[in-house]
Amino acid sequence: MVSQKIYVALLLIVLVFSVVSFTINYLMINEVRNILLKQELVLSKVQANVSELQGSINSLSGKTNELSNLVKSLQASYEELSSKLRGVKYPLVITDSIGRTVYVKYEPSRVVSVGPSLTEILFSLGSGDKIVGVDRFSNYPPVINELIERGVVKVVGDAFTLNVELIASLRPDVVFLTYSAQIEKYVKTLTDLGICVYVVKVEDFGDVYNAVMSLGIIMNKADSALELLSNITGRVMNTYTRVINYLNTTGTPRVSVYWEIFPDYWTLGGNTFQNSMIVYAGGENIFGNTSLSWFVASPESIIDLNPSVILLSYNYGMFGTPQDLIGMIASRPGWSNITAVREGRVYVLGGVIEDIVSRPGPRLGVAVEVLARILYPGVYNITQVPSFIDENVVSGWGVPLG
Amino acid sequence: MCPLMSSLEIFVLWRKRRFLTTLTLSALILAILFFTHLSLGYSVMNPLNVLLSGTTQLITGSLGIEGYRVLRALTAVVVGATLALSGYLMQLSTKNPLADPYILGVSSGALFAVSLTLSISGYVLHPLMIGVRTITAFLGGLIAYLATLFIASKAGMSPTSLVLAGVAVGTFFYSASLLPQYFISRDIHKLIAWSMGSFVSPSADALILMISALLLTMSYAFYVRHPLNNLQVSDDFVKQLGWDPARLRRYSTLLASLITSFTVAWFGVIGFVGLAAPHISRRILKSSELVFVLPTSIILGSALLTASDLLSKVLVAGVEIPVNVIASMIGAPVLALAIVELRKYGY
C-alpha cells in the first residue's frame, strides 16, 4: 500500500516536471523561431538576387555589364544582411537546391563534401581545413590527396554509393551532397541520424554561382564567395569579350564544335554547362540549339553539321592513347570529309584539363580560357595547337590553372 | 472422277500454303523496311543509289555515308535473324515460352567479360578493338553457358533444370558485370547505356563473323529439323526416333549461345526480338512445325529489328535512341496480339 502511494507520487512529480519543462521549451522555441524567420527573410532576398544573376548568365549575349552590376547588387544585399545580423550569424536557416529547409546551428568546423566541384569550392573559399570527408572523385586541389593518404580526410564513397556509417562516425557539422537522382535516399538516412545535410545542384553555370554563394554563407565565408564569383566572372568575361571583339573586327565566323565526351557519339546538347563553356569561349556547339543534356548523336547528322573543331574527352585513357582516339574518329565512315578532320583540328582533352572542363566548379574560368585558345589560337598568338591538350600544354600557354 | 481429298490432306495443303504466303509477305516487308532504312537518315537518299554505291564502298574499304547505311541496315537484318533463331532454339530446348536468347546466362557472361576488360583497359588492352572485344565477349558467354550446362546436367538436363541453371548463372554474372563499373568510371550511366544496345557503330568484320555463325547454326537446325521439331512433344518420342534429346539440347543451345554472345559483344543486349519473333510466327502460321516457324521467325526477327533501328535513328532528329527501347515498344503490342491464341500450340 505504502509503496503504491510513493509510486503514484513519484509519477505525479515526473508528470508535473515534464509539463513545466515542455511549456518553458515551447515558449523559448517560439522566440528562437521568430529570430530565425527574420534571418530567413533577409537571406531569401540574397538568394533571389543570386537567381536573378543566374537568369542573366543564361541569357548572356553581349550584356557584359549587367553581370558585374548584378554581382555588385549581390554584394550590396550581403552588406545589408551583415549589417542587420551584426554578430548574430548562427543559427542559420537556408533553403538548399532541392527546396529543403536546412538549419545550420553553428559555424561548421567539420565538413563532409560529396562531389569534386563542392570540394573545390570549399577550398577556394578558404574552408579547406574544415573538410574531414570527401567523395572518391575529389582530387583537386592536390593537397586533398595528401590529406587522404595521411588519413586526416576520409573517403566516404561517391554520389551513387555513400558510406553512411563512415560519415556519421566523422561527426560532421554539415554534409554537402551533390544532387543526383540517387542521392535522395541518402538524404533521409543522414537526416534521421541527426546530421545536417545541404544538397547542391551543380549542373550549369548558374548552379555554380548559387553553390558558391550558399556554401559561402554557410561556412561564414560570404566575402570570399563574392570575391570568387567576381574572379570567375572576370575571367569568363575577359575571354568572352576578347574573342567576340576579334570576331567582330575581323568578321570571322564562329567556330562550330562537336564534343564527344564518351564513345560512341555521346555528346552534349544546349542544356549543359559544357555548352555554356563553348559559348563563352566564342564557339558554337553543333547541337547547342537543342534542349537536350547528354545524349547519343546520330553520326550522319554530325557529318551534315560539319564541325570545324572536334573535341574528344580522354576518359583517363580508357579507350586508348590520344592517337588511337583520333584515328578512330578519322576512320569513321564518311568522316574524312568533315572540316575538322580534313584540317587536323581534332583535339583530345586529357590530364588535369579533362577534369577542369568536365566539372562545373570554381575553375570554370580556366575551362573557358582553355577552350578559347583551342578554338581561336590566332587571338592568343598560338601558332600550333597540339592534338593532346593537358596541363603542360595549357601552362605553356600561360594560363593559370588555379 | 477424282476422289475427294481427306480432311487431313486438305489441312496439310492449307498449312503449306499459309506458310508460303506468310513467308513471301514477310520477306516483302523485310525488303521494304531494308530499303527504307537505306534511304532515311539525316538526309533522304535514293535507296537503290545507296545500295549500289554503298556496296562498292564496302568492297573497296573506304566508307562514306552510303557504305555506313548499307552496313548498318545489313547488321540490323543479320542481328535480328540471329536473335530470332537463337530465341527459337532456346524456346525449343527449354520447352519454355518465356525463353529468349539470354536465358542461359550468355549475355551476362559476355557483359561481364567486356566490363572486366574495360576496367583493366587503357594501359594494356584497348577494349573497343575488334579482336579483343569479340574474343572476350565470346569467352565470357561461353564460360557462363558452360557453367549453366554443368549445373543443368547435374540436375538431369531436363528443360526446367536448364532454365533454372540459366537464371542462377545469368544473375550472378550480371551482378558481377556491374561491379567493375563502380570502380573505374563516374560515367556509369554511359557504360550501362552501351550495354543497352545500339547499331550506331557497325563493323564489317563483325558482320562477316555473324553471318558465318548464323549460317552454321541454320544448317545445323536444318540437319536436325526432324528430331528438333519433336523435342516439343516429349523426350521419349525423340529417343524413339533414334536421336539423343539431351545431346540435341546441348548442341542447339551451344550454337544459340555462340551466336548470341557475338551480338552482345558488339551491340550489347538487345532484348525482346528473340522472345517475340517465334511467338508471332506461331500465331500467324497457326502452327508449331519447325519447318514453318523457323524461317518465318528469322525473317520476322530481321524485320522487327530493322524497323526498330530505322526508328531509333529517325525518330528524333540528330539523336540516337537505344534500339532496345524501340524494339520493345514496337514488339510488345504485336506480341500481345499474338499470345491470345497460344494455348492452341501447346503452351
Coordinates of C-alpha atoms in Angstrom, one line a residue, chain A residues 43-385:
Chain A
L43 CA 18.6 35.5 -46.7
S44 CA 15.9 34.8 -49.2
K45 CA 16.5 38.3 -50.6
V46 CA 20.1 37.4 -51.1
Q47 CA 19.1 34.2 -52.8
A48 CA 16.6 36.0 -55.0
N49 CA 19.5 38.1 -56.2
V50 CA 21.5 35.0 -56.9
S51 CA 18.7 33.5 -59.0
E52 CA 18.5 36.8 -60.9
L53 CA 22.2 36.5 -61.5
Q54 CA 21.7 33.0 -62.8
G55 CA 18.9 34.1 -65.1
S56 CA 21.1 36.8 -66.5
I57 CA 24.0 34.5 -67.1
N58 CA 21.8 32.1 -69.0
S59 CA 20.7 34.8 -71.4
L60 CA 24.0 36.3 -71.9
S61 CA 24.6 37.8 -75.4
G62 CA 26.9 40.8 -75.1
K63 CA 25.4 42.1 -71.9
T64 CA 28.7 42.0 -70.1
N65 CA 27.9 44.9 -67.8
E66 CA 24.8 43.5 -66.4
L67 CA 26.7 40.6 -65.0
S68 CA 29.1 42.8 -63.0
N69 CA 26.2 45.0 -61.9
L70 CA 24.4 42.0 -60.5
V71 CA 27.5 40.9 -58.6
K72 CA 27.6 44.4 -57.2
S73 CA 24.0 44.2 -56.2
L74 CA 24.7 40.8 -54.6
Q75 CA 27.4 42.5 -52.7
A76 CA 25.1 45.3 -51.6
S77 CA 22.4 42.9 -50.3
Y78 CA 25.1 40.9 -48.5
E79 CA 26.3 44.1 -46.8
E80 CA 22.7 44.8 -45.9
L81 CA 22.4 41.3 -44.5
S82 CA 25.6 41.5 -42.4
S83 CA 24.7 44.9 -41.0
K84 CA 21.3 43.6 -39.9
L85 CA 22.8 40.5 -38.4
R86 CA 25.6 42.3 -36.7
G87 CA 27.4 39.4 -35.0
V88 CA 24.5 37.0 -34.8
K89 CA 25.0 34.9 -37.8
Y90 CA 24.2 31.4 -36.5
P91 CA 21.9 29.6 -36.2
L92 CA 21.1 29.9 -39.9
V93 CA 18.1 28.9 -41.9
I94 CA 18.8 28.4 -45.6
T95 CA 17.0 26.6 -48.5
D96 CA 19.0 24.1 -50.5
S97 CA 18.9 23.3 -54.2
I98 CA 16.0 20.9 -53.9
G99 CA 13.9 23.1 -51.7
R100 CA 14.7 21.6 -48.3
T101 CA 14.9 23.9 -45.4
V102 CA 18.3 23.5 -43.7
Y103 CA 19.1 24.6 -40.1
V104 CA 22.8 25.3 -39.5
K105 CA 23.2 25.6 -35.8
Y106 CA 26.7 27.0 -35.5
E107 CA 29.7 27.8 -37.7
P108 CA 30.7 24.4 -39.2
S109 CA 34.2 23.2 -38.3
R110 CA 33.8 19.6 -39.6
V111 CA 32.5 19.3 -43.1
V112 CA 32.0 16.4 -45.4
S113 CA 31.9 17.2 -49.1
V114 CA 30.4 14.7 -51.6
G115 CA 31.3 16.0 -55.0
P116 CA 34.5 17.2 -56.6
S117 CA 33.0 20.5 -57.5
L118 CA 32.0 21.1 -53.9
T119 CA 35.4 20.2 -52.6
E120 CA 37.0 22.7 -55.0
I121 CA 34.5 25.4 -54.0
L122 CA 35.2 24.8 -50.3
F123 CA 39.0 25.1 -50.8
S124 CA 38.6 28.2 -52.9
L125 CA 36.5 29.8 -50.1
G126 CA 39.4 29.1 -47.7
S127 CA 37.4 26.4 -45.8
G128 CA 39.5 23.5 -47.0
D129 CA 40.9 23.0 -43.5
K130 CA 37.4 22.1 -42.2
I131 CA 37.0 19.2 -44.6
V132 CA 37.0 15.8 -42.8
G133 CA 35.5 13.7 -45.6
V134 CA 35.3 13.7 -49.4
D135 CA 34.0 11.6 -52.2
R136 CA 36.4 9.4 -54.2
F137 CA 36.4 11.7 -57.2
S138 CA 37.6 14.7 -55.3
N139 CA 41.2 15.2 -56.5
Y140 CA 41.7 18.9 -56.5
P141 CA 43.5 20.8 -55.0
P142 CA 46.3 18.3 -54.9
V143 CA 46.7 18.8 -51.1
I144 CA 43.5 16.7 -50.7
N145 CA 45.3 13.6 -52.0
E146 CA 47.9 14.1 -49.3
L147 CA 45.3 14.6 -46.6
I148 CA 43.5 11.4 -47.7
E149 CA 46.8 9.4 -47.6
R150 CA 47.6 10.7 -44.2
G151 CA 44.2 9.7 -43.0
V152 CA 43.2 13.2 -42.0
V153 CA 40.5 13.2 -44.6
K154 CA 38.4 10.1 -45.2
V155 CA 36.9 8.9 -48.5
V156 CA 33.1 8.3 -48.0
G157 CA 32.1 6.9 -51.4
D158 CA 30.5 8.8 -54.2
A159 CA 27.2 10.2 -55.4
F160 CA 25.8 6.7 -56.0
T161 CA 27.1 4.7 -53.0
L162 CA 27.7 6.6 -49.8
N163 CA 29.2 5.1 -46.7
V164 CA 26.7 6.5 -44.3
E165 CA 28.2 4.9 -41.2
L166 CA 31.6 6.4 -42.0
I167 CA 30.0 9.8 -42.5
A168 CA 28.3 9.5 -39.2
S169 CA 31.5 8.5 -37.4
L170 CA 33.2 11.6 -38.7
R171 CA 30.7 13.7 -36.6
P172 CA 30.3 16.4 -39.3
D173 CA 28.6 19.7 -38.7
V174 CA 27.3 19.8 -42.2
V175 CA 27.4 17.4 -45.2
F176 CA 27.3 18.9 -48.7
L177 CA 25.9 16.5 -51.2
T178 CA 26.0 16.9 -55.0
Y179 CA 22.5 16.4 -56.3
S180 CA 21.8 13.3 -58.3
A181 CA 18.7 11.1 -58.6
Q182 CA 20.3 8.5 -56.4
I183 CA 21.1 10.9 -53.6
E184 CA 17.6 11.3 -52.3
K185 CA 17.6 8.1 -50.2
Y186 CA 20.8 9.1 -48.5
V187 CA 19.4 12.5 -47.6
K188 CA 16.7 10.8 -45.5
T189 CA 19.1 8.4 -43.9
L190 CA 21.6 11.1 -42.9
T191 CA 18.9 13.5 -41.5
D192 CA 17.4 10.6 -39.5
L193 CA 20.9 10.3 -37.9
G194 CA 20.7 13.9 -36.9
I195 CA 23.2 15.1 -39.4
C196 CA 22.8 18.5 -41.1
V197 CA 22.6 17.9 -44.9
Y198 CA 22.8 20.5 -47.6
V199 CA 22.1 19.3 -51.2
V200 CA 23.7 21.3 -54.0
K201 CA 22.9 21.1 -57.7
V202 CA 25.9 21.7 -59.9
E203 CA 24.6 21.2 -63.4
D204 CA 25.0 24.5 -65.2
F205 CA 26.8 27.8 -64.8
G206 CA 24.1 29.4 -62.7
D207 CA 24.2 26.4 -60.4
V208 CA 27.9 27.1 -59.7
Y209 CA 27.2 30.7 -58.7
N210 CA 24.4 29.6 -56.4
A211 CA 26.6 26.9 -54.9
V212 CA 29.5 29.2 -54.2
M213 CA 27.2 31.8 -52.6
S214 CA 25.3 29.2 -50.5
L215 CA 28.4 27.5 -49.3
G216 CA 30.0 30.8 -48.6
I217 CA 27.1 31.8 -46.4
I218 CA 27.0 28.5 -44.5
M219 CA 30.8 28.5 -43.9
N220 CA 30.8 32.2 -42.8
K221 CA 32.9 33.0 -45.8
A222 CA 30.5 35.1 -47.8
D223 CA 33.2 37.7 -48.6
S224 CA 35.4 35.0 -50.1
A225 CA 32.4 33.8 -52.0
L226 CA 31.7 37.1 -53.6
E227 CA 35.4 37.5 -54.4
L228 CA 35.5 34.1 -56.0
L229 CA 32.4 34.9 -58.0
S230 CA 33.9 38.1 -59.2
N231 CA 37.1 36.3 -60.2
I232 CA 35.3 33.6 -62.2
T233 CA 33.1 36.2 -63.8
G234 CA 36.1 38.3 -64.6
R235 CA 38.0 35.5 -66.3
V236 CA 35.0 34.4 -68.2
M237 CA 34.0 37.9 -69.3
N238 CA 37.6 38.8 -70.3
T239 CA 37.8 35.8 -72.5
Y240 CA 34.4 36.3 -74.0
T241 CA 34.8 40.0 -74.8
R242 CA 38.3 39.4 -76.3
V243 CA 37.1 36.7 -78.5
I244 CA 33.9 38.4 -79.6
N245 CA 35.8 41.6 -80.3
Y246 CA 38.2 39.6 -82.5
L247 CA 35.3 38.0 -84.3
N248 CA 33.5 41.3 -84.9
T249 CA 36.6 43.2 -86.1
T250 CA 37.9 40.5 -88.4
G251 CA 34.5 39.3 -89.5
T252 CA 35.5 35.7 -88.8
P253 CA 32.6 33.3 -88.4
R254 CA 32.2 31.5 -85.1
V255 CA 33.9 28.1 -84.9
S256 CA 31.5 25.2 -84.8
V257 CA 32.4 22.4 -82.3
Y258 CA 31.5 18.8 -81.9
W259 CA 32.5 17.5 -78.4
E260 CA 32.4 13.7 -77.9
I261 CA 32.6 13.2 -74.2
F262 CA 32.4 9.4 -74.5
P263 CA 32.5 7.0 -77.4
D264 CA 30.4 6.3 -79.4
Y265 CA 28.8 9.6 -80.2
W266 CA 28.0 10.7 -76.7
T267 CA 27.8 14.4 -76.9
L268 CA 26.2 17.4 -75.2
G269 CA 23.2 19.5 -76.1
G270 CA 22.2 23.0 -75.2
N271 CA 21.2 22.3 -71.7
T272 CA 24.7 21.6 -70.3
F273 CA 27.4 23.7 -68.6
Q274 CA 29.8 22.5 -71.2
N275 CA 27.7 24.1 -73.9
S276 CA 27.8 27.3 -71.9
M277 CA 31.6 27.0 -71.7
I278 CA 31.8 26.7 -75.5
V279 CA 29.5 29.7 -75.9
Y280 CA 31.7 31.9 -73.6
A281 CA 34.8 30.7 -75.4
G282 CA 33.2 32.2 -78.5
G283 CA 32.3 28.9 -80.2
E284 CA 29.2 27.2 -81.2
N285 CA 28.2 23.6 -80.2
I286 CA 26.6 21.9 -83.3
F287 CA 23.9 20.6 -81.0
G288 CA 23.7 23.8 -79.0
N289 CA 20.3 24.7 -80.2
T290 CA 18.7 21.5 -78.8
S291 CA 17.3 21.5 -75.3
L292 CA 18.9 18.1 -74.6
S293 CA 21.5 17.4 -72.0
W294 CA 23.8 14.5 -72.7
F295 CA 22.8 12.1 -75.5
V296 CA 24.0 9.8 -78.3
A297 CA 24.1 11.7 -81.6
S298 CA 23.5 10.2 -85.0
P299 CA 26.7 10.0 -86.9
E300 CA 25.1 11.2 -90.1
S301 CA 23.9 14.4 -88.5
I302 CA 27.4 15.1 -87.3
I303 CA 28.7 14.7 -90.9
D304 CA 26.0 17.0 -92.1
L305 CA 26.6 19.7 -89.5
N306 CA 30.2 19.7 -90.4
P307 CA 32.0 21.0 -87.3
S308 CA 35.3 22.9 -87.7
V309 CA 36.7 21.5 -84.5
I310 CA 36.2 18.2 -82.8
L311 CA 37.0 17.8 -79.1
L312 CA 37.4 14.4 -77.5
S313 CA 37.5 13.6 -73.8
Y314 CA 40.4 11.4 -73.0
N315 CA 38.4 9.4 -70.4
Y316 CA 41.6 8.8 -68.5
G317 CA 42.9 6.7 -71.3
M318 CA 40.2 4.1 -71.1
F319 CA 39.9 3.8 -74.8
G320 CA 43.5 4.0 -75.8
T321 CA 46.1 6.7 -76.5
P322 CA 45.2 10.0 -78.0
Q323 CA 46.4 8.8 -81.3
D324 CA 44.1 5.8 -81.1
L325 CA 41.1 8.1 -80.3
I326 CA 41.9 10.5 -83.2
G327 CA 42.5 7.5 -85.5
M328 CA 39.2 6.1 -84.5
I329 CA 37.4 9.4 -85.4
A330 CA 39.1 9.7 -88.7
S331 CA 38.3 6.1 -89.7
R332 CA 34.6 6.5 -89.2
P333 CA 32.7 6.1 -92.5
G334 CA 32.2 9.4 -94.2
W335 CA 34.1 11.4 -91.5
S336 CA 37.1 12.1 -93.6
N337 CA 35.2 14.9 -95.3
I338 CA 34.4 16.7 -92.1
T339 CA 36.2 20.1 -92.0
A340 CA 37.7 19.3 -88.6
V341 CA 39.2 16.0 -89.7
R342 CA 40.4 17.5 -93.0
E343 CA 42.2 20.3 -91.3
G344 CA 43.5 18.2 -88.5
R345 CA 41.6 20.1 -85.8
V346 CA 40.8 17.1 -83.7
Y347 CA 41.9 17.6 -80.1
V348 CA 42.0 15.3 -77.1
L349 CA 41.4 16.8 -73.7
G350 CA 43.3 14.9 -71.1
G351 CA 45.0 15.0 -67.7
V352 CA 44.0 17.8 -65.3
I353 CA 42.4 19.7 -68.2
E354 CA 39.9 16.9 -68.6
D355 CA 38.8 17.4 -65.0
I356 CA 38.7 21.1 -65.4
V357 CA 36.4 21.1 -68.5
S358 CA 34.1 18.4 -67.1
R359 CA 33.5 19.9 -63.7
P360 CA 31.1 22.8 -63.0
G361 CA 33.2 24.4 -60.3
P362 CA 35.4 27.3 -59.4
R363 CA 37.8 26.6 -62.3
L364 CA 35.1 27.5 -64.9
G365 CA 37.1 30.5 -65.9
V366 CA 40.1 28.3 -66.6
A367 CA 38.0 26.0 -68.7
V368 CA 36.7 28.8 -70.8
E369 CA 40.2 30.2 -71.3
V370 CA 41.4 26.8 -72.4
L371 CA 38.6 26.4 -74.9
A372 CA 39.0 29.8 -76.3
R373 CA 42.7 29.1 -77.1
I374 CA 41.8 25.9 -78.8
L375 CA 39.1 27.4 -80.9
Y376 CA 40.8 30.7 -81.7
P377 CA 44.6 30.2 -81.4
G378 CA 45.2 33.2 -83.5
V379 CA 43.7 35.6 -80.9
Y380 CA 46.3 34.4 -78.4
N381 CA 49.3 34.2 -80.8
I382 CA 49.4 30.4 -80.5
T383 CA 50.9 29.0 -83.7
Q384 CA 50.1 25.4 -83.2
V385 CA 47.6 23.6 -81.0

